[in-house]
Short mmCIF file of C-alpha atoms in Angstrom, two decimals:
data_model
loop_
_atom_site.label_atom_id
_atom_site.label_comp_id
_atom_site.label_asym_id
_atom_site.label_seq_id
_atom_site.Cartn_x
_atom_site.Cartn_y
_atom_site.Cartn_z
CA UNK O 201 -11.86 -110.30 -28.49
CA UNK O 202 -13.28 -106.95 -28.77
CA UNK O 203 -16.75 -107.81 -27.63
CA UNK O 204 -19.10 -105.16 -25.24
CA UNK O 205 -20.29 -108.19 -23.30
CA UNK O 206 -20.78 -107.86 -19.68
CA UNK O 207 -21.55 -111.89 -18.20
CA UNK O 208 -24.01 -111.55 -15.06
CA UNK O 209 -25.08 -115.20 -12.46
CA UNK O 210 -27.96 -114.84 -12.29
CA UNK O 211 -29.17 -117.99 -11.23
CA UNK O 212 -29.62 -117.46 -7.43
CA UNK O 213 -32.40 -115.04 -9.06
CA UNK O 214 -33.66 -117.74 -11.10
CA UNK O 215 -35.84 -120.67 -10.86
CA UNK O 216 -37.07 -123.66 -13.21
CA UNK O 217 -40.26 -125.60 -13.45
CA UNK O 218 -40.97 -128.56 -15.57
CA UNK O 219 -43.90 -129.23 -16.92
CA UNK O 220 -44.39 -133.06 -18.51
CA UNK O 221 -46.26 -135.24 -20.17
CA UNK O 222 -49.16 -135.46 -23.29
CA UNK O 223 -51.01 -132.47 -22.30
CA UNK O 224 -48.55 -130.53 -21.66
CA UNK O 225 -48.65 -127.90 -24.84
CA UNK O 226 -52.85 -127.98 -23.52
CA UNK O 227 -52.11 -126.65 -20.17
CA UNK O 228 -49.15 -124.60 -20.52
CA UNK O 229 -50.61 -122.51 -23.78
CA UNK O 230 -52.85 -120.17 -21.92
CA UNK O 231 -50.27 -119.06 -19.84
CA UNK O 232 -47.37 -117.97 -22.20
CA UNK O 233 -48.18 -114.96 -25.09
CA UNK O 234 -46.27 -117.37 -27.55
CA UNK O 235 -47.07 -120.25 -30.24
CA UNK O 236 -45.28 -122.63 -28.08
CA UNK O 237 -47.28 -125.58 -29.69
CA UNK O 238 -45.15 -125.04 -32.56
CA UNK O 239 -41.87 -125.16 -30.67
CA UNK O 240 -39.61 -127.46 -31.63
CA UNK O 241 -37.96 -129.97 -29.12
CA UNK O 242 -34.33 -129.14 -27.91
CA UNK O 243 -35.81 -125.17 -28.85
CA UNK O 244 -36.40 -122.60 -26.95
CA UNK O 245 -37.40 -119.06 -26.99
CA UNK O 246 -38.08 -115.42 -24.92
CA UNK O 247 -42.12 -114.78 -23.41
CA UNK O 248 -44.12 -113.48 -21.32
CA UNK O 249 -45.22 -116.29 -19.05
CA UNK O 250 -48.48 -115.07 -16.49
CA UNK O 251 -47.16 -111.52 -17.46
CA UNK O 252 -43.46 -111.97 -16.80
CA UNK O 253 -40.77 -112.56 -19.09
CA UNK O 254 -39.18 -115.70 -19.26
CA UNK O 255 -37.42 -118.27 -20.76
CA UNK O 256 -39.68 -121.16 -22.46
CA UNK O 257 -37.72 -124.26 -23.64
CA UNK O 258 -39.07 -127.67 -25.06
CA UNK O 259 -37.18 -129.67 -23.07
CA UNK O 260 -37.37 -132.10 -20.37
CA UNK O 261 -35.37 -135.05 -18.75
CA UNK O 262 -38.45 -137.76 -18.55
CA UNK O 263 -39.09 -139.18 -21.78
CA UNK O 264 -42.22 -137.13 -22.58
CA UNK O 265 -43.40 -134.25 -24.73
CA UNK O 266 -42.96 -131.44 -21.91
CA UNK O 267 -41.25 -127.63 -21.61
CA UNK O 268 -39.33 -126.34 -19.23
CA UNK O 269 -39.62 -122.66 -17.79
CA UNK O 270 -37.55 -120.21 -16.27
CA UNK O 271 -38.79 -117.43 -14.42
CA UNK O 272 -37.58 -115.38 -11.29
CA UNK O 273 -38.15 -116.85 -8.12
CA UNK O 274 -41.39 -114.99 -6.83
CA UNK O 275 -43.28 -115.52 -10.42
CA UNK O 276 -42.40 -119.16 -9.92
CA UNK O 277 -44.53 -119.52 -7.34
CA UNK O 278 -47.19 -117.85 -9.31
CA UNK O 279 -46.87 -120.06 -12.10
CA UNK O 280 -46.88 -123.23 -9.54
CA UNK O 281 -50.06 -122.27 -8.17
CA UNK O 282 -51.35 -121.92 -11.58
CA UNK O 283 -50.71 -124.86 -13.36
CA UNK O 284 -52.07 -126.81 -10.21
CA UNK O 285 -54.84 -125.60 -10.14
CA UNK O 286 -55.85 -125.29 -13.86
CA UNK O 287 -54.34 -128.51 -14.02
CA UNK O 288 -56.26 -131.00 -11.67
CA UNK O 289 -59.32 -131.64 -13.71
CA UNK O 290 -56.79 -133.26 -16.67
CA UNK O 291 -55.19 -135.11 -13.75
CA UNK O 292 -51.79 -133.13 -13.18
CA UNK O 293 -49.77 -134.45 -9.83
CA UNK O 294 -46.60 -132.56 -8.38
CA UNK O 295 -43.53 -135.03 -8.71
CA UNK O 296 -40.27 -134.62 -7.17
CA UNK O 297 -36.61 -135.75 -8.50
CA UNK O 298 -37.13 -139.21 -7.40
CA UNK O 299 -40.20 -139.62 -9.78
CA UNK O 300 -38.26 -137.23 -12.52
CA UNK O 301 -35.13 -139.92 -11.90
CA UNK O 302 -37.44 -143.14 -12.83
CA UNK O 303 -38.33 -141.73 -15.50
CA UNK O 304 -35.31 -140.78 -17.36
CA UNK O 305 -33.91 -144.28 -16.50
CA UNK O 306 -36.79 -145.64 -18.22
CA UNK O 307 -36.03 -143.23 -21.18
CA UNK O 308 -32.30 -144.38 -21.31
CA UNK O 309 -31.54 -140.82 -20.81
CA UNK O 310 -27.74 -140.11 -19.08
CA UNK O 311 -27.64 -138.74 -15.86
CA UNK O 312 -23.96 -136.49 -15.20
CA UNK O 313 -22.31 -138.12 -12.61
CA UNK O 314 -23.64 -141.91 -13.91
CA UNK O 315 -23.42 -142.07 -17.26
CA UNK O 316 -21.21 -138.86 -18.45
CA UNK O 317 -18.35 -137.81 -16.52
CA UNK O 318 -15.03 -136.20 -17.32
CA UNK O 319 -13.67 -140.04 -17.43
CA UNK O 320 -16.88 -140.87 -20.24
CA UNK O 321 -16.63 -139.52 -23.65
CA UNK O 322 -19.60 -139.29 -25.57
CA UNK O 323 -19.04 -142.20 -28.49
CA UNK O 324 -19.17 -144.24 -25.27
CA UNK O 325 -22.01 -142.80 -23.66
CA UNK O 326 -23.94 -143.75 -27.24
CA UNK O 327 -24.68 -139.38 -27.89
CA UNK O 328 -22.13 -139.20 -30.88
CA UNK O 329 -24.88 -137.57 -32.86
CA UNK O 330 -24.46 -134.57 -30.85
CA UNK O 331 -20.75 -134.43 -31.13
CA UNK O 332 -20.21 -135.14 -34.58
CA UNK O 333 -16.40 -135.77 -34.96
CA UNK O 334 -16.73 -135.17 -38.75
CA UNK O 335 -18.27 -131.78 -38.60
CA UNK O 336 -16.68 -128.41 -37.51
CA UNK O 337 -14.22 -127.99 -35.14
CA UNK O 338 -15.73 -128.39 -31.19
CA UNK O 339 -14.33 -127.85 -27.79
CA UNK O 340 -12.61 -131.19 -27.15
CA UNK O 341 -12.63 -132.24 -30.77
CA UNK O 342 -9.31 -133.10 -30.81
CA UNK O 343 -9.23 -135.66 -27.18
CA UNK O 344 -11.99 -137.14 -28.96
CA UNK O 345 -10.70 -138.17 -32.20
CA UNK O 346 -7.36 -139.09 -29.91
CA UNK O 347 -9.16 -141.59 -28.20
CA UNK O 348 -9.34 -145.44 -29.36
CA UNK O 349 -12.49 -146.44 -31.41
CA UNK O 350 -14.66 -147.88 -31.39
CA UNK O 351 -14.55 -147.48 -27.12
CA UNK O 352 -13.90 -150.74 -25.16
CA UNK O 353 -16.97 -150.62 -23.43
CA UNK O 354 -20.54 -148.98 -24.33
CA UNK O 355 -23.69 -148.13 -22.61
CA UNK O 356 -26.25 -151.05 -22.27
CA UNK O 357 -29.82 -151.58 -21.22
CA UNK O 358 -30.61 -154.35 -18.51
CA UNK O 359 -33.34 -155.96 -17.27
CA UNK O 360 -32.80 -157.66 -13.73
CA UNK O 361 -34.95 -161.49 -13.20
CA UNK O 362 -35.54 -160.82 -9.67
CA UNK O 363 -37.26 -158.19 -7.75
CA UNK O 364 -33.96 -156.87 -6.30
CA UNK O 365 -32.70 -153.50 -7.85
CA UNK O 366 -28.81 -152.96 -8.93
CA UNK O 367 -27.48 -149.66 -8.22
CA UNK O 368 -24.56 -147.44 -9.09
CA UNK O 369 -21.30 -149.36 -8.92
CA UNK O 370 -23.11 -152.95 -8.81
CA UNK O 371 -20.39 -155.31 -10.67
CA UNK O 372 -21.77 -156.76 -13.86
CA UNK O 373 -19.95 -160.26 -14.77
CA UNK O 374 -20.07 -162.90 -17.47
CA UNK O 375 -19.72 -166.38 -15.95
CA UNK O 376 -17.29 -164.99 -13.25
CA UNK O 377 -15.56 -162.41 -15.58
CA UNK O 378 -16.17 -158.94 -14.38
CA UNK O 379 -17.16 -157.28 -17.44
CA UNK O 380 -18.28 -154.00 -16.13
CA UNK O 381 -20.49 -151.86 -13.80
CA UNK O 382 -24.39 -150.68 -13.36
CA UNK O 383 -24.35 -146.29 -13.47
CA UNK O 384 -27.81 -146.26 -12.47
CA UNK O 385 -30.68 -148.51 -11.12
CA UNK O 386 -34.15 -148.53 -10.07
CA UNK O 387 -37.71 -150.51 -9.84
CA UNK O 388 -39.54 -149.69 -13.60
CA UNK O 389 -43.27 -149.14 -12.87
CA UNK O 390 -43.98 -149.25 -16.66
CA UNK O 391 -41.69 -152.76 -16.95
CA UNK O 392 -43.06 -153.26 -13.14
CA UNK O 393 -39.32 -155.11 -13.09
CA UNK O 394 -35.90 -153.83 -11.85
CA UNK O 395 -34.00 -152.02 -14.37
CA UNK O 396 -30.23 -151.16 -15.03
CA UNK O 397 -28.26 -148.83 -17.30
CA UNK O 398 -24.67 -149.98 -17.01
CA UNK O 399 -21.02 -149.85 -19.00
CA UNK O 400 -19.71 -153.12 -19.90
CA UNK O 401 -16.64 -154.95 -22.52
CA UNK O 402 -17.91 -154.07 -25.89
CA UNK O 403 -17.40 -157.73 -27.04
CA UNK O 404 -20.01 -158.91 -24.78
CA UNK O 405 -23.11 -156.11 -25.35
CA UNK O 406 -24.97 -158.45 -26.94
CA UNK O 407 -28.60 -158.14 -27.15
CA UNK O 408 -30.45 -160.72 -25.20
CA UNK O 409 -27.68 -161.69 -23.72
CA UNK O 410 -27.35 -163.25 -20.16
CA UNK O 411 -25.24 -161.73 -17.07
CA UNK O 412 -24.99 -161.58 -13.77
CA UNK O 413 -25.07 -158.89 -11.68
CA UNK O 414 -23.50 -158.66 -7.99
CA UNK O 415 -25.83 -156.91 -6.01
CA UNK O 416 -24.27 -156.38 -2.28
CA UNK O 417 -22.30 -159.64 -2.71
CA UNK O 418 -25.14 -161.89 -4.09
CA UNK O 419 -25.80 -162.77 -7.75
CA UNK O 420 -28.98 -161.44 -9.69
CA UNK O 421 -29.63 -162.69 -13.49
CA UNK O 422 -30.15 -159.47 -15.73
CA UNK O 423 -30.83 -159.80 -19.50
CA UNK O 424 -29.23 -156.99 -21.93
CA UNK O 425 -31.72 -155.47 -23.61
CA UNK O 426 -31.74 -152.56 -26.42
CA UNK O 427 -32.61 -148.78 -24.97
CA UNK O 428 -34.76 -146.92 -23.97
CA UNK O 429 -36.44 -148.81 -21.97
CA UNK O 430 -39.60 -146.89 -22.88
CA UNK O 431 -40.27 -144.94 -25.36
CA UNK O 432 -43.57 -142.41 -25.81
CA UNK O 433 -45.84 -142.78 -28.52
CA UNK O 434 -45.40 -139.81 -31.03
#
């Protein structure tokens, strides 16, 4: 529409490290030439990170206070080394996407590919304060408001009895009524108890609420329970 805009991947270029947890603005501050203390969450902003300019985001997919930052690949590296090593006398630890995926399930946060997909609208995913349906127009705006509501099924917390750990596609049932399915699934350190995030019949998301979970073709009690799971002190 008339725009000089010229659109350029750059993201082979590109790489992102995430920095987490209560001390995060403390050990990240020295590094960037901007008041990222002040930053916002879900903001982010242009600076010069170790020299290099970069993008600096408050962001994160663990539950914590934390930023992400984006910098080319080589000044990465540089930035890795850095925060290691000014980092180990407040206790900082490199963690992988195993260790980054316990912790958003312990957050309640949704994972593409668990608990959004093409087939999962929002409203059902529980996010309809980011969509909004009575705002401004939206891509996809209009297959939302097409859509039944409130959803037949929603997006529920659970909390398995046993040690044994429910994972994607693990049938949840009521009595011997299949009822719905686990989207993710893991062992809670915090809870030190399995834990479930799953999409089941609306009319039975009740709070407290006994089911039954088949996990590889034996049953496992779970309890619904309201998300997160854990949530940081502000």
């Amino acid at each position: 529409g008339g725009f000089d805009v010229k659109v350029e991947d750059m993201s082979a270029e590109r790489s992102m490290l995430a920095l987490q947890g209560p001390r995060s603005v403390e050990l990240l501050s020295p590094l960037v030439n901007a008041d990222i203390a002040s930053l916002k969450y879900y903001f982010g902003c242009e600076a010069d990170v170790l020299g290099v300019r970069g993008i600096v985001s408050r962001t994160g997919y663990t539950g914590e206070d934390g930023f992400e930052v984006i910098l080319p690949n080589d000044h990465a590296n540089k930035l890795w080394e850095t925060l290691i090593e000014c980092g180990a006398s407040a206790g900082l630890l490199p963690c992988g996407l195993g260790c980054r995926d316990t912790l958003r399930l312990e957050a309640a946060m949704p994972l593409y590919g668990h608990e959004l997909s093409e087939a999962i609208d929002p409203i059902s995913a529980g996010l309809s304060f980011v969509v909004k349906p009575q705002a401004k127009d939206f891509v996809g705006k209009a297959a939302l408001l097409a859509k039944p509501q409130p959803p037949a099924r929603q997006r529920v917390g659970l909390v398995l009895a046993g040690r044994r750990i429910a994972r994607e596609g693990a049938q949840v049932l009521a009595g011997q009524v299949d009822i719905g399915e686990v989207t993710s699934g893991t062992f809670s350190p915090t809870l030190e108890k399995p834990i479930a995030m799953a999409y089941i019949e609306r009319a039975a998301a009740i709070l407290d609420a006994n089911v039954e979970v088949d996990i590889r073709g034996q049953s496992e009690r779970a309890t619904i329970v309201k998300l997160p799971f854990y949530r940081r002190a502000k």
